[in-house]
Amino acid sequence: MTTIPHVARTMRTLLTITAETVARQTGCVQRRSKLTGAGLVQTLVLGWLAEPAATLQQLTQMAARLGITITPQALQQRFTAATAAGLEQVLAAAVTQVIQAEPVAIPLLRRFVAVLVPDSTTSTLPATLASCWPASRADSPTPRAGLKLQVRWDLCTGRLQGPVLAPARTSDRHATRRLAPVPAGALYLADLGYFCLETLHTFATQGSFFLSRLPVRTAVFLDTGERVELGRWLRHQHQAWLELPVRIGHQHHLPVRLVVARVPATVAASRRRRLQQDARRRGRPLNQARLQWADWTILITNAPAALLHPQEVLVLARVRWQIELLFKLWKQDGLVDEWRSTQPWRILSEVYAKLIAVVVQHWVRLVSCWPYPDRSLVQAAQTLRQEAVLLARALTGVLTLPAAIRQIATSLAAGCRLNRRRQAPTTVQLLLTVTGEA
């Protein structure tokens, strides 16, 4: 388990030694400059952590708290290609750190070594940055730019792998190759963008578990070897949910448990509308099999029934949306894909600095409110913004960094909780209820 002193040491090293070393290597700060590399990185990271929509004036105020005197005009001149490159390297160093908490007190999740949820989100960048982060083909007459953030989040210990940066047009499966292997005993909980029978077969052979939706085009076979047309077969089923051992894939014939649950008519109708809208948008014929599947939630897993019964499988499938909430927090609260400039290098510098900020924010959250299953990421982020000045004071020696983090942790532990809901229970409530712990 990561402790507050460990997070403090990691944070100080990142924002001082690493920042200074990278600044010298990239040339974003000259040897005789009054603004050191560490000072520049701290100003931008903590300035945008405290106020994601900070102006140049507000950033210089954060610089003043760090003991740095600089005008908004002088700070503006610091947004160069070298500064962007330096901040990108500091971010790369941040995401290599292993920061994790004691496994959260949710029994269903603690059955596994880790519950790993991979996902990505894309930020559209100005076309002037297409040479750095292409979002279209190289021969496209209208180049577009975009940045894909690839993340894998362990919902047991909170460890965050990433964000790993890639051009927006990079496939999810290709981008995940840069992340650590999935350990034996872990549960891999991925969306269809990561579905790969070869990968699932590897998980099964190495002793890890997976839980995924089933793509429509995947071949499904009964244990007798007979192929089943799942959509047609489900039309004759009348249960609310059912479970069936099957094998999937023409070549792999991978043994899995098929867990299927009927959805309410309103949900099925909404799914069909989205399928129709998507088909019109793409100019493609509507897939009839997808329409048939709209009445059901269709999942596969290699976790044995002794480890997960069907209702637990259905609840765990909802947990994947937690990473969507994390991305929403980064974008709507951290404003990682918003900026106040049209200058390309300032835009990239702002994006990288804000991503460093959300990583640092995540570290503090892990050593403060992570043990509480009912924590609120949004409330924690708001509290951390208010307390960011404590980190600046600690970096200048007014107080120690562990002491600053402890003060912030006290604030987070005192509140930042979700209210229980009778209608539309939270994911945490469902996770606890399904095992009888609520």
Tab-separated table of C-alpha atoms in Angstrom:
chain	number	residue	atom	x	y	z
A	1	MET	CA	0.000	0.000	0.000
A	2	THR	CA	1.245	3.494	-0.878
A	3	THR	CA	1.671	5.841	2.083
A	4	ILE	CA	1.485	9.619	2.307
A	5	PRO	CA	5.304	9.918	2.711
A	6	HIS	CA	5.774	7.829	-0.446
A	7	VAL	CA	3.365	10.011	-2.440
A	8	ALA	CA	5.103	13.114	-1.081
A	9	ARG	CA	8.541	11.839	-2.152
A	10	THR	CA	7.237	10.842	-5.583
A	11	MET	CA	5.508	14.181	-6.097
A	12	ARG	CA	8.502	16.212	-4.968
A	13	THR	CA	10.881	14.240	-7.194
A	14	LEU	CA	8.575	14.666	-10.183
A	15	LEU	CA	8.022	18.407	-9.734
A	16	THR	CA	11.616	19.255	-8.828
A	17	ILE	CA	14.387	16.866	-9.918
A	18	THR	CA	12.579	15.361	-12.910
A	19	ALA	CA	11.196	18.724	-14.026
A	20	GLU	CA	14.608	20.391	-13.791
A	21	THR	CA	16.409	17.578	-15.597
A	22	VAL	CA	13.876	17.498	-18.419
A	23	ALA	CA	13.964	21.296	-18.768
A	24	ARG	CA	17.714	21.210	-19.295
A	25	GLN	CA	17.471	18.348	-21.784
A	26	THR	CA	14.752	19.967	-23.878
A	27	GLY	CA	16.127	23.487	-23.616
A	28	CYS	CA	12.870	25.020	-22.432
A	29	VAL	CA	14.800	26.831	-19.679
A	30	GLN	CA	18.239	28.350	-20.163
A	31	ARG	CA	20.954	28.054	-17.522
A	32	ARG	CA	20.864	31.740	-16.529
A	33	SER	CA	17.096	32.045	-16.508
A	34	LYS	CA	15.465	33.309	-13.322
A	35	LEU	CA	12.633	30.838	-13.932
A	36	THR	CA	13.941	27.319	-13.345
A	37	GLY	CA	12.548	24.246	-15.062
A	38	ALA	CA	11.050	23.071	-11.788
A	39	GLY	CA	9.498	26.494	-11.201
A	40	LEU	CA	7.909	26.539	-14.639
A	41	VAL	CA	6.457	23.031	-14.288
A	42	GLN	CA	5.159	23.734	-10.758
A	43	THR	CA	3.577	27.007	-11.875
A	44	LEU	CA	1.683	25.409	-14.742
A	45	VAL	CA	0.717	22.153	-13.039
A	46	LEU	CA	-0.408	23.650	-9.732
A	47	GLY	CA	-1.877	26.728	-11.409
A	48	TRP	CA	-4.159	24.637	-13.616
A	49	LEU	CA	-4.818	22.172	-10.790
A	50	ALA	CA	-6.151	25.019	-8.655
A	51	GLU	CA	-8.077	26.654	-11.514
A	52	PRO	CA	-8.429	24.618	-14.739
A	53	ALA	CA	-9.558	27.760	-16.603
A	54	ALA	CA	-6.715	29.870	-15.204
A	55	THR	CA	-5.630	32.949	-17.144
A	56	LEU	CA	-2.006	34.032	-17.499
A	57	GLN	CA	-2.570	36.433	-14.614
A	58	GLN	CA	-3.819	33.615	-12.382
A	59	LEU	CA	-0.872	31.433	-13.362
A	60	THR	CA	1.550	34.193	-12.397
A	61	GLN	CA	-0.231	34.412	-9.037
A	62	MET	CA	0.522	30.726	-8.497
A	63	ALA	CA	4.111	31.472	-9.510
A	64	ALA	CA	4.206	34.173	-6.819
A	65	ARG	CA	3.067	31.626	-4.216
A	66	LEU	CA	6.019	29.520	-5.324
A	67	GLY	CA	8.362	32.467	-4.786
A	68	ILE	CA	8.676	33.239	-8.511
A	69	THR	CA	8.198	36.740	-9.914
A	70	ILE	CA	7.143	36.712	-13.565
A	71	THR	CA	4.827	38.841	-15.688
A	72	PRO	CA	1.999	37.365	-17.776
A	73	GLN	CA	3.826	38.497	-20.929
A	74	ALA	CA	7.039	36.739	-19.886
A	75	LEU	CA	5.119	33.586	-19.027
A	76	GLN	CA	3.408	33.662	-22.418
A	77	GLN	CA	6.847	33.670	-24.073
A	78	ARG	CA	7.668	30.418	-22.248
A	79	PHE	CA	5.087	28.455	-24.260
A	80	THR	CA	7.441	27.034	-26.867
A	81	ALA	CA	7.922	23.680	-28.580
A	82	ALA	CA	10.643	22.926	-26.029
A	83	THR	CA	8.285	23.621	-23.110
A	84	ALA	CA	5.633	21.361	-24.598
A	85	ALA	CA	8.239	18.613	-25.113
A	86	GLY	CA	9.449	19.008	-21.533
A	87	LEU	CA	5.960	18.772	-20.049
A	88	GLU	CA	5.248	15.711	-22.178
A	89	GLN	CA	8.333	14.025	-20.706
A	90	VAL	CA	7.332	14.959	-17.150
A	91	LEU	CA	3.907	13.408	-17.811
A	92	ALA	CA	5.587	10.266	-19.167
A	93	ALA	CA	7.633	10.055	-15.961
A	94	ALA	CA	4.520	10.543	-13.811
A	95	VAL	CA	2.602	7.666	-15.355
A	96	THR	CA	5.446	5.208	-14.688
A	97	GLN	CA	5.010	5.627	-10.924
A	98	VAL	CA	3.254	2.798	-9.093
A	99	ILE	CA	0.869	4.519	-6.687
A	100	GLN	CA	-1.889	2.371	-5.208
A	101	ALA	CA	-4.015	2.165	-2.092
A	102	GLU	CA	-5.184	-0.660	0.128
A	103	PRO	CA	-7.895	-2.576	-1.802
A	104	VAL	CA	-11.250	-0.861	-1.436
A	105	ALA	CA	-13.686	-2.354	1.082
A	106	ILE	CA	-16.008	-3.939	-1.464
A	107	PRO	CA	-15.983	-7.748	-1.026
A	108	LEU	CA	-16.997	-8.500	-4.609
A	109	LEU	CA	-14.011	-6.597	-6.007
A	110	ARG	CA	-11.595	-8.036	-3.450
A	111	ARG	CA	-12.145	-11.539	-4.785
A	112	PHE	CA	-9.646	-10.602	-7.490
A	113	VAL	CA	-6.006	-9.526	-7.410
A	114	ALA	CA	-7.119	-6.528	-9.461
A	115	VAL	CA	-10.205	-5.383	-11.377
A	116	LEU	CA	-8.715	-3.759	-14.454
A	117	VAL	CA	-10.822	-1.471	-16.608
A	118	PRO	CA	-9.146	-0.247	-19.815
A	119	ASP	CA	-10.557	2.584	-21.884
A	120	SER	CA	-9.560	5.616	-23.883
A	121	THR	CA	-10.821	9.087	-24.585
A	122	THR	CA	-9.936	11.457	-27.417
A	123	SER	CA	-9.283	15.187	-27.398
A	124	THR	CA	-9.585	17.102	-30.653
A	125	LEU	CA	-6.656	19.448	-31.279
A	126	PRO	CA	-6.210	22.289	-33.786
A	127	ALA	CA	-5.249	21.116	-37.272
A	128	THR	CA	-1.915	22.932	-36.895
A	129	LEU	CA	-0.860	20.093	-34.566
A	130	ALA	CA	-1.594	17.325	-37.082
A	131	SER	CA	2.117	16.670	-37.543
A	132	CYS	CA	2.427	15.915	-33.797
A	133	TRP	CA	-0.822	14.067	-33.139
A	134	PRO	CA	-2.548	13.035	-36.392
A	135	ALA	CA	-6.237	12.173	-36.351
A	136	SER	CA	-6.500	11.478	-40.096
A	137	ARG	CA	-4.540	9.619	-42.739
A	138	ALA	CA	-1.232	11.129	-43.795
A	139	ASP	CA	-2.527	11.594	-47.354
A	140	SER	CA	-5.766	13.255	-46.264
A	141	PRO	CA	-6.438	16.555	-48.093
A	142	THR	CA	-7.729	18.058	-44.829
A	143	PRO	CA	-5.406	16.949	-41.991
A	144	ARG	CA	-6.980	16.728	-38.564
A	145	ALA	CA	-5.286	16.509	-35.176
A	146	GLY	CA	-6.298	14.679	-32.045
A	147	LEU	CA	-4.843	13.032	-28.977
A	148	LYS	CA	-5.947	9.668	-27.596
A	149	LEU	CA	-5.503	9.081	-23.853
A	150	GLN	CA	-5.205	5.380	-23.081
A	151	VAL	CA	-5.847	4.379	-19.448
A	152	ARG	CA	-6.183	1.199	-17.439
A	153	TRP	CA	-7.645	1.664	-13.965
A	154	ASP	CA	-7.583	-0.897	-11.148
A	155	LEU	CA	-10.829	-0.445	-9.254
A	156	CYS	CA	-9.485	-2.448	-6.295
A	157	THR	CA	-6.365	-0.465	-5.417
A	158	GLY	CA	-7.061	2.618	-7.518
A	159	ARG	CA	-3.779	2.285	-9.406
A	160	LEU	CA	-3.877	4.239	-12.644
A	161	GLN	CA	-1.859	3.027	-15.622
A	162	GLY	CA	-1.649	5.978	-17.970
A	163	PRO	CA	-2.735	8.242	-19.441
A	164	VAL	CA	-0.538	6.943	-22.255
A	165	LEU	CA	-0.633	9.306	-25.220
A	166	ALA	CA	-1.162	8.207	-28.826
A	167	PRO	CA	-2.386	9.797	-32.063
A	168	ALA	CA	-6.183	9.900	-32.154
A	169	ARG	CA	-6.372	7.440	-35.042
A	170	THR	CA	-4.527	4.709	-33.057
A	171	SER	CA	-6.732	1.690	-32.319
A	172	ASP	CA	-7.434	0.885	-28.677
A	173	ARG	CA	-6.026	-2.619	-28.937
A	174	HIS	CA	-2.773	-1.323	-30.388
A	175	ALA	CA	-2.398	1.414	-27.760
A	176	THR	CA	-2.811	-1.019	-24.819
A	177	ARG	CA	0.402	-2.811	-25.792
A	178	ARG	CA	2.269	-0.079	-23.925
A	179	LEU	CA	0.534	-0.962	-20.646
A	180	ALA	CA	1.674	-3.562	-18.098
A	181	PRO	CA	0.572	-7.211	-18.561
A	182	VAL	CA	-2.597	-8.391	-16.820
A	183	PRO	CA	-1.565	-10.465	-13.753
A	184	ALA	CA	-2.910	-13.899	-12.865
A	185	GLY	CA	-5.971	-13.669	-10.631
A	186	ALA	CA	-7.037	-10.281	-12.028
A	187	LEU	CA	-10.373	-9.535	-13.681
A	188	TYR	CA	-10.172	-7.710	-17.032
A	189	LEU	CA	-13.335	-5.710	-17.613
A	190	ALA	CA	-13.242	-4.225	-21.104
A	191	ASP	CA	-15.558	-2.720	-23.688
A	192	LEU	CA	-16.009	-4.080	-27.217
A	193	GLY	CA	-13.243	-1.843	-28.556
A	194	TYR	CA	-10.756	-4.138	-26.799
A	195	PHE	CA	-12.410	-7.440	-27.740
A	196	CYS	CA	-9.866	-9.869	-29.162
A	197	LEU	CA	-10.250	-13.639	-28.955
A	198	GLU	CA	-6.492	-14.128	-29.024
A	199	THR	CA	-6.122	-11.843	-26.005
A	200	LEU	CA	-8.947	-13.547	-24.106
A	201	HIS	CA	-7.384	-16.932	-24.838
A	202	THR	CA	-4.095	-15.647	-23.402
A	203	PHE	CA	-5.860	-14.449	-20.252
A	204	ALA	CA	-7.492	-17.857	-19.789
A	205	THR	CA	-4.197	-19.727	-20.154
A	206	GLN	CA	-2.299	-17.446	-17.761
A	207	GLY	CA	-4.872	-17.682	-14.982
A	208	SER	CA	-6.573	-14.306	-15.256
A	209	PHE	CA	-10.273	-13.659	-15.767
A	210	PHE	CA	-12.259	-11.558	-18.221
A	211	LEU	CA	-15.768	-10.158	-18.415
A	212	SER	CA	-16.932	-8.627	-21.667
A	213	ARG	CA	-19.893	-7.958	-23.864
A	214	LEU	CA	-20.103	-10.306	-26.839
A	215	PRO	CA	-19.736	-8.854	-30.364
A	216	VAL	CA	-22.624	-9.690	-32.687
A	217	ARG	CA	-20.411	-11.279	-35.322
A	218	THR	CA	-18.675	-13.706	-32.954
A	219	ALA	CA	-19.430	-17.365	-33.652
A	220	VAL	CA	-21.116	-19.123	-30.713
A	221	PHE	CA	-21.149	-22.902	-30.305
A	222	LEU	CA	-22.925	-25.127	-27.820
A	223	ASP	CA	-20.900	-27.737	-25.960
A	224	THR	CA	-22.256	-30.278	-28.453
A	225	GLY	CA	-20.362	-28.445	-31.202
A	226	GLU	CA	-23.523	-27.084	-32.823
A	227	ARG	CA	-23.359	-23.414	-33.816
A	228	VAL	CA	-26.201	-21.330	-32.448
A	229	GLU	CA	-27.633	-18.154	-34.003
A	230	LEU	CA	-27.883	-16.260	-30.740
A	231	GLY	CA	-30.439	-13.634	-31.809
A	232	ARG	CA	-32.902	-16.221	-33.068
A	233	TRP	CA	-32.309	-18.486	-30.096
A	234	LEU	CA	-32.985	-15.654	-27.638
A	235	ARG	CA	-36.345	-14.884	-29.257
A	236	HIS	CA	-37.598	-18.196	-27.867
A	237	GLN	CA	-36.355	-17.528	-24.334
A	238	HIS	CA	-38.787	-16.093	-21.804
A	239	GLN	CA	-36.696	-15.898	-18.639
A	240	ALA	CA	-35.524	-12.614	-17.166
A	241	TRP	CA	-31.961	-13.933	-17.301
A	242	LEU	CA	-30.167	-17.138	-18.145
A	243	GLU	CA	-26.723	-18.708	-18.146
A	244	LEU	CA	-25.248	-21.177	-20.632
A	245	PRO	CA	-21.804	-22.740	-21.152
A	246	VAL	CA	-20.693	-22.073	-24.734
A	247	ARG	CA	-17.580	-21.847	-26.878
A	248	ILE	CA	-16.814	-18.791	-28.964
A	249	GLY	CA	-14.739	-18.189	-32.085
A	250	HIS	CA	-14.309	-20.299	-35.223
A	251	GLN	CA	-10.673	-21.057	-34.460
A	252	HIS	CA	-10.343	-20.752	-30.705
A	253	HIS	CA	-13.587	-22.368	-29.530
A	254	LEU	CA	-12.860	-20.598	-26.255
A	255	PRO	CA	-14.976	-22.003	-23.382
A	256	VAL	CA	-16.914	-19.272	-21.575
A	257	ARG	CA	-20.036	-18.739	-19.542
A	258	LEU	CA	-22.714	-16.857	-21.483
A	259	VAL	CA	-24.764	-14.690	-19.102
A	260	VAL	CA	-27.807	-12.990	-20.630
A	261	ALA	CA	-30.336	-10.633	-19.037
A	262	ARG	CA	-33.464	-9.158	-20.592
A	263	VAL	CA	-33.600	-5.349	-20.473
A	264	PRO	CA	-36.757	-3.218	-20.005
A	265	ALA	CA	-38.701	-2.390	-23.173
A	266	THR	CA	-37.784	1.291	-22.886
A	267	VAL	CA	-34.073	0.431	-22.818
A	268	ALA	CA	-34.433	-1.900	-25.820
A	269	ALA	CA	-36.288	0.808	-27.764
A	270	SER	CA	-33.583	3.354	-26.954
A	271	ARG	CA	-30.897	0.947	-28.156
A	272	ARG	CA	-32.724	0.402	-31.457
A	273	ARG	CA	-33.035	4.149	-32.022
A	274	ARG	CA	-29.291	4.554	-31.497
A	275	LEU	CA	-28.574	1.692	-33.902
A	276	GLN	CA	-30.787	3.282	-36.546
A	277	GLN	CA	-29.186	6.707	-36.069
A	278	ASP	CA	-25.708	5.201	-36.259
A	279	ALA	CA	-26.548	3.286	-39.464
A	280	ARG	CA	-27.873	6.481	-41.103
A	281	ARG	CA	-24.833	8.463	-40.000
A	282	ARG	CA	-22.454	5.880	-41.457
A	283	GLY	CA	-24.531	5.327	-44.579
A	284	ARG	CA	-24.641	1.581	-43.958
A	285	PRO	CA	-27.517	-0.908	-43.869
A	286	LEU	CA	-28.917	-1.651	-40.433
A	287	ASN	CA	-27.584	-4.886	-38.951
A	288	GLN	CA	-30.628	-7.045	-38.206
A	289	ALA	CA	-28.757	-9.189	-35.689
A	290	ARG	CA	-27.976	-6.089	-33.632
A	291	LEU	CA	-31.677	-5.225	-33.580
A	292	GLN	CA	-32.477	-8.706	-32.263
A	293	TRP	CA	-29.839	-8.380	-29.539
A	294	ALA	CA	-31.214	-5.029	-28.349
A	295	ASP	CA	-33.616	-6.778	-25.955
A	296	TRP	CA	-30.746	-8.340	-24.024
A	297	THR	CA	-27.545	-7.603	-22.177
A	298	ILE	CA	-25.207	-10.328	-23.423
A	299	LEU	CA	-22.007	-11.022	-21.496
A	300	ILE	CA	-19.257	-13.625	-21.494
A	301	THR	CA	-16.790	-14.538	-18.758
A	302	ASN	CA	-14.338	-17.280	-17.924
A	303	ALA	CA	-14.795	-16.720	-14.182
A	304	PRO	CA	-16.333	-19.899	-12.714
A	305	ALA	CA	-19.758	-19.821	-11.108
A	306	ALA	CA	-18.133	-20.529	-7.738
A	307	LEU	CA	-16.356	-17.186	-8.053
A	308	LEU	CA	-19.145	-15.130	-9.675
A	309	HIS	CA	-22.786	-16.070	-9.835
A	310	PRO	CA	-24.859	-14.615	-12.716
A	311	GLN	CA	-26.289	-11.670	-10.773
A	312	GLU	CA	-22.781	-10.691	-9.687
A	313	VAL	CA	-21.646	-10.868	-13.320
A	314	LEU	CA	-24.426	-8.477	-14.324
A	315	VAL	CA	-23.568	-6.008	-11.562
A	316	LEU	CA	-19.833	-6.143	-12.272
A	317	ALA	CA	-20.490	-5.328	-15.931
A	318	ARG	CA	-21.806	-1.940	-14.777
A	319	VAL	CA	-18.556	-1.164	-12.974
A	320	ARG	CA	-16.811	-0.480	-16.283
A	321	TRP	CA	-18.651	2.838	-16.479
A	322	GLN	CA	-16.584	4.142	-13.564
A	323	ILE	CA	-13.758	4.910	-15.966
A	324	GLU	CA	-16.178	6.909	-18.115
A	325	LEU	CA	-16.899	8.977	-15.012
A	326	LEU	CA	-13.158	9.455	-14.525
A	327	PHE	CA	-12.794	10.786	-18.077
A	328	LYS	CA	-15.827	12.999	-17.551
A	329	LEU	CA	-14.164	14.379	-14.425
A	330	TRP	CA	-10.945	15.101	-16.314
A	331	LYS	CA	-12.772	16.875	-19.116
A	332	GLN	CA	-15.593	18.695	-17.358
A	333	ASP	CA	-13.816	19.467	-14.094
A	334	GLY	CA	-10.141	19.387	-15.107
A	335	LEU	CA	-10.779	20.900	-18.572
A	336	VAL	CA	-7.979	18.795	-20.091
A	337	ASP	CA	-9.297	19.428	-23.596
A	338	GLU	CA	-10.028	23.144	-23.252
A	339	TRP	CA	-7.612	26.048	-23.557
A	340	ARG	CA	-7.479	29.837	-23.816
A	341	SER	CA	-5.173	30.194	-26.803
A	342	THR	CA	-4.801	29.506	-30.515
A	343	GLN	CA	-1.017	29.199	-30.263
A	344	PRO	CA	-0.154	25.500	-30.868
A	345	TRP	CA	2.666	25.120	-28.345
A	346	ARG	CA	0.721	26.836	-25.586
A	347	ILE	CA	-2.205	24.506	-26.290
A	348	LEU	CA	0.001	21.407	-26.056
A	349	SER	CA	1.722	22.746	-22.931
A	350	GLU	CA	-1.660	23.326	-21.303
A	351	VAL	CA	-2.926	19.854	-22.214
A	352	TYR	CA	0.195	18.149	-20.829
A	353	ALA	CA	0.276	20.263	-17.653
A	354	LYS	CA	-3.390	19.569	-16.930
A	355	LEU	CA	-2.831	15.842	-17.439
A	356	ILE	CA	0.042	15.953	-14.935
A	357	ALA	CA	-2.321	17.779	-12.594
A	358	VAL	CA	-5.039	15.107	-12.794
A	359	VAL	CA	-2.436	12.394	-12.163
A	360	VAL	CA	-1.145	14.222	-9.078
A	361	GLN	CA	-4.750	14.746	-8.008
A	362	HIS	CA	-5.344	11.009	-8.338
A	363	TRP	CA	-2.321	10.198	-6.162
A	364	VAL	CA	-3.615	12.386	-3.338
A	365	ARG	CA	-7.068	10.854	-3.659
A	366	LEU	CA	-5.613	7.360	-3.227
A	367	VAL	CA	-4.021	8.186	0.139
A	368	SER	CA	-7.054	10.037	1.433
A	369	CYS	CA	-10.585	8.996	0.456
A	370	TRP	CA	-9.983	5.831	-1.605
A	371	PRO	CA	-10.694	3.426	1.318
A	372	TYR	CA	-14.285	4.689	1.432
A	373	PRO	CA	-16.431	2.845	-1.145
A	374	ASP	CA	-18.936	5.722	-1.279
A	375	ARG	CA	-16.343	8.384	-2.161
A	376	SER	CA	-17.306	11.086	-4.678
A	377	LEU	CA	-14.661	11.780	-7.324
A	378	VAL	CA	-16.284	15.103	-8.196
A	379	GLN	CA	-16.393	16.388	-4.623
A	380	ALA	CA	-12.820	15.199	-4.041
A	381	ALA	CA	-11.605	17.073	-7.127
A	382	GLN	CA	-13.337	20.256	-5.990
A	383	THR	CA	-11.752	20.000	-2.536
A	384	LEU	CA	-8.318	19.343	-4.013
A	385	ARG	CA	-8.576	22.472	-6.147
A	386	GLN	CA	-9.313	24.538	-3.069
A	387	GLU	CA	-6.328	23.024	-1.244
A	388	ALA	CA	-3.814	23.151	-4.132
A	389	VAL	CA	-2.127	26.191	-2.583
A	390	LEU	CA	-0.987	23.917	0.268
A	391	LEU	CA	1.093	21.934	-2.216
A	392	ALA	CA	2.670	25.165	-3.457
A	393	ARG	CA	3.491	26.240	0.099
A	394	ALA	CA	5.036	22.841	0.787
A	395	LEU	CA	7.242	23.028	-2.302
A	396	THR	CA	8.616	26.363	-1.057
A	397	GLY	CA	9.367	24.935	2.397
A	398	VAL	CA	6.662	26.726	4.399
A	399	LEU	CA	5.531	23.277	5.556
A	400	THR	CA	6.530	19.768	4.635
A	401	LEU	CA	4.889	18.073	1.680
A	402	PRO	CA	3.688	15.099	3.791
A	403	ALA	CA	2.061	17.583	6.186
A	404	ALA	CA	0.344	19.368	3.293
A	405	ILE	CA	-0.984	16.084	1.884
A	406	ARG	CA	-2.202	15.041	5.358
A	407	GLN	CA	-4.143	18.300	5.670
A	408	ILE	CA	-5.721	17.720	2.271
A	409	ALA	CA	-6.440	14.075	3.164
A	410	THR	CA	-8.220	15.222	6.334
A	411	SER	CA	-10.451	17.501	4.278
A	412	LEU	CA	-11.231	14.736	1.793
A	413	ALA	CA	-11.956	12.172	4.507
A	414	ALA	CA	-14.343	14.565	6.259
A	415	GLY	CA	-16.681	14.736	3.274
A	416	CYS	CA	-16.639	13.892	-0.404
A	417	ARG	CA	-19.153	11.063	-0.008
A	418	LEU	CA	-22.046	9.929	-2.170
A	419	ASN	CA	-25.535	9.909	-0.691
A	420	ARG	CA	-27.423	6.619	-0.667
A	421	ARG	CA	-30.262	6.520	-3.180
A	422	ARG	CA	-33.476	4.528	-2.976
A	423	GLN	CA	-34.276	5.204	-6.601
A	424	ALA	CA	-31.499	4.385	-9.087
A	425	PRO	CA	-28.956	3.029	-6.556
A	426	THR	CA	-25.327	3.937	-7.072
A	427	THR	CA	-22.855	1.381	-8.415
A	428	VAL	CA	-21.361	1.029	-4.940
A	429	GLN	CA	-24.767	0.227	-3.477
A	430	LEU	CA	-25.324	-2.438	-6.122
A	431	LEU	CA	-21.888	-3.976	-5.528
A	432	LEU	CA	-22.552	-4.226	-1.806
A	433	THR	CA	-26.178	-5.337	-2.137
A	434	VAL	CA	-25.481	-8.189	-4.568
A	435	THR	CA	-23.204	-9.836	-1.951
A	436	GLY	CA	-25.480	-8.973	0.962
A	437	GLU	CA	-23.014	-6.456	2.443
A	438	ALA	CA	-25.175	-3.326	2.212
